[in-house]
């Protein structure tokens, strides 16, 4: 990953942010700019310099990983090194990350950094992270492929009597023993009526004939997150289940057809909603999708209020759903790369017909 290039791009934003330097405290952003993956690291970027700061536990890791900035280790608190550094570099207007910095952190900096104005910066690094480099797309492809493989693995383990929790654990074990750093998020396994809970926590419920089983999970590989949802039926599906599945599948296909550079994310979201309504169902209660990258949910967003515009290099999820009291829930989620001319579906897990297990 080209961390130096990313730091240089943030440097180019300092003027428009009206600051002398930006203090990066969001650990995902720190990782994006330096490659550092520990639990404590801060990066200060000015026009001419970049300094990574962490505590003694990470001395060796910082030396190994951080090439895009010099490294300072502090004993007690960040301001031990930050305060003299700001003086030395002549920085009196310091940008801080308003989206993720806590009020307590900000108060603490204000107290300890005399003569420095703290200025809220609105996500310049999050904005940069929307467009994935070819190396990032490769990492995402690997994470997504592991999700596909895990789905194939889990299918013949879905039997009457097996519990949601058992399957959630097996999903995680398979991902972690096949190359995942960790899971992108706690797997969702929802069965029968519980499949209609959009962010269900796997329970002790045991599968029964006729259940929808909704599986939503992802592997993190090299820091990058996969995100996959498939819904299958145990035993033979009812006509209503078939109709529901087909409506979601058509919404997924129609939304995909609308994804191309310069498309409005709100409009793409609207295409999926129109499709399920035209099939005679109610709208679904969540956005159509989100960017994926170092975080499983990141900018841009497909939803009713999004002002985002698609551009080549974005990787988005496409995840319409329908959640009914009678049958339960269906969601179909793929990851999609926006290309120069349209969109490429990165997810390969089969979905074209309702899978019966
Ligand atoms: Zn998902
Ligand atoms: Zn998702």
mmCIF file of N, CA and C and ligand atoms in Angstrom, residues 185 216 227 229 333, ligand 1:
data_model
loop_
_atom_site.group_PDB
_atom_site.id
_atom_site.type_symbol
_atom_site.label_atom_id
_atom_site.label_comp_id
_atom_site.label_asym_id
_atom_site.label_seq_id
_atom_site.Cartn_x
_atom_site.Cartn_y
_atom_site.Cartn_z
ATOM 1 N N UNK A 185 -17.356 -8.509 11.278
ATOM 2 C CA UNK A 185 -18.346 -8.196 12.320
ATOM 3 C C UNK A 185 -18.877 -9.536 12.812
ATOM 4 N N UNK A 216 -25.447 -13.496 7.358
ATOM 5 C CA UNK A 216 -24.776 -12.240 6.983
ATOM 6 C C UNK A 216 -23.456 -12.214 7.730
ATOM 7 N N UNK A 227 -18.241 -8.598 3.107
ATOM 8 C CA UNK A 227 -19.589 -8.498 3.668
ATOM 9 C C UNK A 227 -20.529 -9.216 2.703
ATOM 10 N N UNK A 229 -24.351 -11.472 2.341
ATOM 11 C CA UNK A 229 -25.585 -12.050 2.890
ATOM 12 C C UNK A 229 -26.219 -12.976 1.868
ATOM 13 N N UNK A 333 -26.998 -9.899 -0.368
ATOM 14 C CA UNK A 333 -25.974 -8.850 -0.335
ATOM 15 C C UNK A 333 -24.730 -9.269 -1.091
HETATM 16 ZN ZN1 LIG B 1 -23.755 -7.765 5.596
#
